[in-house]
Amino acid sequence: MRHKEPGSLARPRELVVAVAPLKSRVNLSTILRAAGCCGVTRVIACGNAKVDPTVARDSLDQITVENRRTLPPVLKALREDGYRVVGLEQTTNSVSLHEYRFPRRTVLVVGNERLGITEEELRYVDDCVEIPVWGAPHSYNVATAAAMGLYEYCRQFPEG
């Protein structure tokens, strides 16, 4: 089901959000709300994805949410379709979000709350971006991290 495009962008966003199976429907719903605020129109949610419409709010009017069983086949297909697959994950070779230059055609991969992006999923990720942390705990909540990644992409491409 296709919804209306956001009206304030000069061109549609070429950003897809791909979300690993999450335990909390509040986290997924919060990610959808942030994606909606950023003008994203496509989110792929894996696993038993459930959305709380009171948290996701009006984002559901503009976002097509696709449910898939697992992330690897999704990432493989999007990569073959010409997207750069960018994981929000702390790895040996990850780049700070402050320094990363997003390609316009990007898939932003959001990992599970506890496991992050698994080794199998990382095989399909082109770049890993980490968000600097200055205290404890050593990582942000998944929905908070997703919002930061989305916001930085939009800062780099404010017109879409």
PDB file of C-alpha atoms in Angstrom:
ATOM      1  CA  MET A   1       0.000   0.000   0.000  1.00  0.00           C
ATOM      2  CA  ARG A   2       1.510   3.328  -1.131  1.00  0.00           C
ATOM      3  CA  HIS A   3       0.887   6.516   0.802  1.00  0.00           C
ATOM      4  CA  LYS A   4       1.265  10.174  -0.100  1.00  0.00           C
ATOM      5  CA  GLU A   5       4.748  11.615  -0.513  1.00  0.00           C
ATOM      6  CA  PRO A   6       5.902  14.232   1.986  1.00  0.00           C
ATOM      7  CA  GLY A   7       5.193  17.724   0.681  1.00  0.00           C
ATOM      8  CA  SER A   8       8.181  19.706   1.940  1.00  0.00           C
ATOM      9  CA  LEU A   9      10.969  17.936   0.022  1.00  0.00           C
ATOM     10  CA  ALA A  10      12.235  19.014  -3.396  1.00  0.00           C
ATOM     11  CA  ARG A  11      12.667  15.348  -4.333  1.00  0.00           C
ATOM     12  CA  PRO A  12      11.756  12.016  -2.729  1.00  0.00           C
ATOM     13  CA  ARG A  13      14.246  10.584  -0.260  1.00  0.00           C
ATOM     14  CA  GLU A  14      16.345   7.725  -1.590  1.00  0.00           C
ATOM     15  CA  LEU A  15      16.680   6.357   1.913  1.00  0.00           C
ATOM     16  CA  VAL A  16      15.272   3.035   3.068  1.00  0.00           C
ATOM     17  CA  VAL A  17      15.332   1.984   6.709  1.00  0.00           C
ATOM     18  CA  ALA A  18      15.815  -1.749   7.328  1.00  0.00           C
ATOM     19  CA  VAL A  19      15.182  -2.902  10.884  1.00  0.00           C
ATOM     20  CA  ALA A  20      16.282  -6.222  12.389  1.00  0.00           C
ATOM     21  CA  PRO A  21      13.742  -8.076  14.525  1.00  0.00           C
ATOM     22  CA  LEU A  22      13.113  -5.977  17.648  1.00  0.00           C
ATOM     23  CA  LYS A  23      11.683  -7.081  20.968  1.00  0.00           C
ATOM     24  CA  SER A  24       9.907  -3.812  21.687  1.00  0.00           C
ATOM     25  CA  ARG A  25       7.087  -2.505  19.544  1.00  0.00           C
ATOM     26  CA  VAL A  26       7.695   0.895  21.157  1.00  0.00           C
ATOM     27  CA  ASN A  27      11.207   0.950  19.657  1.00  0.00           C
ATOM     28  CA  LEU A  28       9.923   0.081  16.174  1.00  0.00           C
ATOM     29  CA  SER A  29       7.112   2.613  16.480  1.00  0.00           C
ATOM     30  CA  THR A  30       9.552   5.314  17.603  1.00  0.00           C
ATOM     31  CA  ILE A  31      11.808   4.513  14.625  1.00  0.00           C
ATOM     32  CA  LEU A  32       8.783   4.862  12.319  1.00  0.00           C
ATOM     33  CA  ARG A  33       7.914   8.214  13.856  1.00  0.00           C
ATOM     34  CA  ALA A  34      11.474   9.514  13.327  1.00  0.00           C
ATOM     35  CA  ALA A  35      11.504   8.140   9.774  1.00  0.00           C
ATOM     36  CA  GLY A  36       8.227   9.911   9.068  1.00  0.00           C
ATOM     37  CA  CYS A  37       9.612  13.190  10.387  1.00  0.00           C
ATOM     38  CA  CYS A  38      12.548  12.753   7.999  1.00  0.00           C
ATOM     39  CA  GLY A  39      10.361  12.181   4.947  1.00  0.00           C
ATOM     40  CA  VAL A  40      11.267   8.504   4.598  1.00  0.00           C
ATOM     41  CA  THR A  41       8.563   6.560   2.765  1.00  0.00           C
ATOM     42  CA  ARG A  42       9.842   2.974   3.023  1.00  0.00           C
ATOM     43  CA  VAL A  43      10.738   0.971   6.121  1.00  0.00           C
ATOM     44  CA  ILE A  44      11.409  -2.758   6.104  1.00  0.00           C
ATOM     45  CA  ALA A  45      10.757  -4.341   9.499  1.00  0.00           C
ATOM     46  CA  CYS A  46      11.868  -7.916  10.087  1.00  0.00           C
ATOM     47  CA  GLY A  47      10.575 -10.563  12.433  1.00  0.00           C
ATOM     48  CA  ASN A  48       7.306 -10.307  14.304  1.00  0.00           C
ATOM     49  CA  ALA A  49       7.056  -6.543  13.746  1.00  0.00           C
ATOM     50  CA  LYS A  50       4.230  -4.876  15.612  1.00  0.00           C
ATOM     51  CA  VAL A  51       3.545  -1.143  15.553  1.00  0.00           C
ATOM     52  CA  ASP A  52       1.890   0.983  18.218  1.00  0.00           C
ATOM     53  CA  PRO A  53      -0.005   3.642  16.227  1.00  0.00           C
ATOM     54  CA  THR A  54      -0.177   5.970  19.235  1.00  0.00           C
ATOM     55  CA  VAL A  55       3.647   6.115  19.245  1.00  0.00           C
ATOM     56  CA  ALA A  56       4.191   6.034  15.458  1.00  0.00           C
ATOM     57  CA  ARG A  57       1.523   8.750  15.015  1.00  0.00           C
ATOM     58  CA  ASP A  58       1.082  10.255  11.533  1.00  0.00           C
ATOM     59  CA  SER A  59       4.175   8.511  10.138  1.00  0.00           C
ATOM     60  CA  LEU A  60       1.942   5.609   9.154  1.00  0.00           C
ATOM     61  CA  ASP A  61       0.170   7.924   6.671  1.00  0.00           C
ATOM     62  CA  GLN A  62       3.318   8.323   4.565  1.00  0.00           C
ATOM     63  CA  ILE A  63       5.466   5.245   5.233  1.00  0.00           C
ATOM     64  CA  THR A  64       5.056   1.909   3.547  1.00  0.00           C
ATOM     65  CA  VAL A  65       6.060  -0.662   6.172  1.00  0.00           C
ATOM     66  CA  GLU A  66       7.134  -3.953   4.623  1.00  0.00           C
ATOM     67  CA  ASN A  67       7.365  -7.004   6.875  1.00  0.00           C
ATOM     68  CA  ARG A  68      10.030  -9.592   6.118  1.00  0.00           C
ATOM     69  CA  ARG A  69      11.183 -12.645   8.027  1.00  0.00           C
ATOM     70  CA  THR A  70      14.930 -11.894   8.158  1.00  0.00           C
ATOM     71  CA  LEU A  71      17.287  -9.092   7.200  1.00  0.00           C
ATOM     72  CA  PRO A  72      20.021 -10.767   5.063  1.00  0.00           C
ATOM     73  CA  PRO A  73      17.890 -11.431   1.933  1.00  0.00           C
ATOM     74  CA  VAL A  74      16.493  -7.886   2.177  1.00  0.00           C
ATOM     75  CA  LEU A  75      19.965  -6.330   2.347  1.00  0.00           C
ATOM     76  CA  LYS A  76      21.234  -8.512  -0.494  1.00  0.00           C
ATOM     77  CA  ALA A  77      18.339  -7.455  -2.754  1.00  0.00           C
ATOM     78  CA  LEU A  78      18.684  -3.752  -1.924  1.00  0.00           C
ATOM     79  CA  ARG A  79      22.426  -3.903  -2.544  1.00  0.00           C
ATOM     80  CA  GLU A  80      21.774  -5.516  -5.936  1.00  0.00           C
ATOM     81  CA  ASP A  81      19.312  -2.676  -6.612  1.00  0.00           C
ATOM     82  CA  GLY A  82      22.134  -0.127  -6.231  1.00  0.00           C
ATOM     83  CA  TYR A  83      21.744   0.957  -2.631  1.00  0.00           C
ATOM     84  CA  ARG A  84      24.715   1.485  -0.317  1.00  0.00           C
ATOM     85  CA  VAL A  85      23.980  -0.566   2.817  1.00  0.00           C
ATOM     86  CA  VAL A  86      25.009   1.354   5.931  1.00  0.00           C
ATOM     87  CA  GLY A  87      24.779  -0.274   9.353  1.00  0.00           C
ATOM     88  CA  LEU A  88      24.482   1.607  12.615  1.00  0.00           C
ATOM     89  CA  GLU A  89      26.958  -0.512  14.541  1.00  0.00           C
ATOM     90  CA  GLN A  90      30.183  -0.276  16.534  1.00  0.00           C
ATOM     91  CA  THR A  91      32.752  -2.438  14.729  1.00  0.00           C
ATOM     92  CA  THR A  92      36.515  -2.490  14.254  1.00  0.00           C
ATOM     93  CA  ASN A  93      36.179  -0.588  10.968  1.00  0.00           C
ATOM     94  CA  SER A  94      33.213   1.639  11.783  1.00  0.00           C
ATOM     95  CA  VAL A  95      33.349   5.360  11.019  1.00  0.00           C
ATOM     96  CA  SER A  96      32.027   8.085  13.298  1.00  0.00           C
ATOM     97  CA  LEU A  97      28.622   9.450  12.322  1.00  0.00           C
ATOM     98  CA  HIS A  98      30.265  12.887  12.525  1.00  0.00           C
ATOM     99  CA  GLU A  99      32.597  12.011   9.609  1.00  0.00           C
ATOM    100  CA  TYR A 100      30.516   9.694   7.428  1.00  0.00           C
ATOM    101  CA  ARG A 101      29.261  10.992   4.075  1.00  0.00           C
ATOM    102  CA  PHE A 102      26.045   9.177   3.210  1.00  0.00           C
ATOM    103  CA  PRO A 103      25.389   8.313  -0.409  1.00  0.00           C
ATOM    104  CA  ARG A 104      21.983   9.613  -1.483  1.00  0.00           C
ATOM    105  CA  ARG A 105      20.796   6.055  -2.256  1.00  0.00           C
ATOM    106  CA  THR A 106      21.238   4.482   1.196  1.00  0.00           C
ATOM    107  CA  VAL A 107      19.761   1.678   3.246  1.00  0.00           C
ATOM    108  CA  LEU A 108      20.138   2.496   6.939  1.00  0.00           C
ATOM    109  CA  VAL A 109      20.330  -0.793   8.840  1.00  0.00           C
ATOM    110  CA  VAL A 110      19.194  -0.801  12.446  1.00  0.00           C
ATOM    111  CA  GLY A 111      20.108  -3.836  14.563  1.00  0.00           C
ATOM    112  CA  ASN A 112      18.387  -5.596  17.407  1.00  0.00           C
ATOM    113  CA  GLU A 113      18.255  -3.940  20.847  1.00  0.00           C
ATOM    114  CA  ARG A 114      20.609  -6.467  22.478  1.00  0.00           C
ATOM    115  CA  LEU A 115      22.483  -8.148  19.617  1.00  0.00           C
ATOM    116  CA  GLY A 116      22.956  -5.189  17.295  1.00  0.00           C
ATOM    117  CA  ILE A 117      23.638  -6.223  13.700  1.00  0.00           C
ATOM    118  CA  THR A 118      24.563  -9.921  13.608  1.00  0.00           C
ATOM    119  CA  GLU A 119      27.618 -11.342  11.829  1.00  0.00           C
ATOM    120  CA  GLU A 120      25.372 -12.806   9.120  1.00  0.00           C
ATOM    121  CA  GLU A 121      23.698  -9.425   8.552  1.00  0.00           C
ATOM    122  CA  LEU A 122      27.067  -7.626   8.549  1.00  0.00           C
ATOM    123  CA  ARG A 123      28.094  -9.661   5.481  1.00  0.00           C
ATOM    124  CA  TYR A 124      25.657  -7.537   3.462  1.00  0.00           C
ATOM    125  CA  VAL A 125      26.652  -4.193   4.998  1.00  0.00           C
ATOM    126  CA  ASP A 126      28.959  -1.930   2.964  1.00  0.00           C
ATOM    127  CA  ASP A 127      29.818   0.548   5.726  1.00  0.00           C
ATOM    128  CA  CYS A 128      29.337   0.689   9.485  1.00  0.00           C
ATOM    129  CA  VAL A 129      28.690   3.977  11.192  1.00  0.00           C
ATOM    130  CA  GLU A 130      28.946   4.400  14.931  1.00  0.00           C
ATOM    131  CA  ILE A 131      27.565   7.150  17.104  1.00  0.00           C
ATOM    132  CA  PRO A 132      30.113   8.483  19.606  1.00  0.00           C
ATOM    133  CA  VAL A 133      29.261   7.871  23.266  1.00  0.00           C
ATOM    134  CA  TRP A 134      30.875   9.882  26.064  1.00  0.00           C
ATOM    135  CA  GLY A 135      29.512   8.018  29.085  1.00  0.00           C
ATOM    136  CA  ALA A 136      27.790   4.844  30.177  1.00  0.00           C
ATOM    137  CA  PRO A 137      26.113   2.789  28.886  1.00  0.00           C
ATOM    138  CA  HIS A 138      28.332   2.446  25.834  1.00  0.00           C
ATOM    139  CA  SER A 139      25.565   2.596  23.231  1.00  0.00           C
ATOM    140  CA  TYR A 140      22.317   4.462  22.652  1.00  0.00           C
ATOM    141  CA  ASN A 141      18.859   2.918  22.648  1.00  0.00           C
ATOM    142  CA  VAL A 142      18.101   1.495  19.185  1.00  0.00           C
ATOM    143  CA  ALA A 143      15.338   4.019  18.473  1.00  0.00           C
ATOM    144  CA  THR A 144      17.512   6.925  19.627  1.00  0.00           C
ATOM    145  CA  ALA A 145      20.416   5.731  17.466  1.00  0.00           C
ATOM    146  CA  ALA A 146      18.123   5.310  14.463  1.00  0.00           C
ATOM    147  CA  ALA A 147      16.804   8.854  14.924  1.00  0.00           C
ATOM    148  CA  MET A 148      20.371  10.203  15.061  1.00  0.00           C
ATOM    149  CA  GLY A 149      21.346   8.330  11.893  1.00  0.00           C
ATOM    150  CA  LEU A 150      18.205   9.517  10.101  1.00  0.00           C
ATOM    151  CA  TYR A 151      18.754  13.092  11.181  1.00  0.00           C
ATOM    152  CA  GLU A 152      22.373  13.110   9.968  1.00  0.00           C
ATOM    153  CA  TYR A 153      21.353  11.715   6.585  1.00  0.00           C
ATOM    154  CA  CYS A 154      18.722  14.475   6.309  1.00  0.00           C
ATOM    155  CA  ARG A 155      21.216  17.123   7.376  1.00  0.00           C
ATOM    156  CA  GLN A 156      23.402  16.043   4.457  1.00  0.00           C
ATOM    157  CA  PHE A 157      20.448  15.956   2.024  1.00  0.00           C
ATOM    158  CA  PRO A 158      18.026  18.596   3.331  1.00  0.00           C
ATOM    159  CA  GLU A 159      16.049  18.809   0.061  1.00  0.00           C
ATOM    160  CA  GLY A 160      15.503  15.070  -0.278  1.00  0.00           C
TER     161      GLY A 160
END
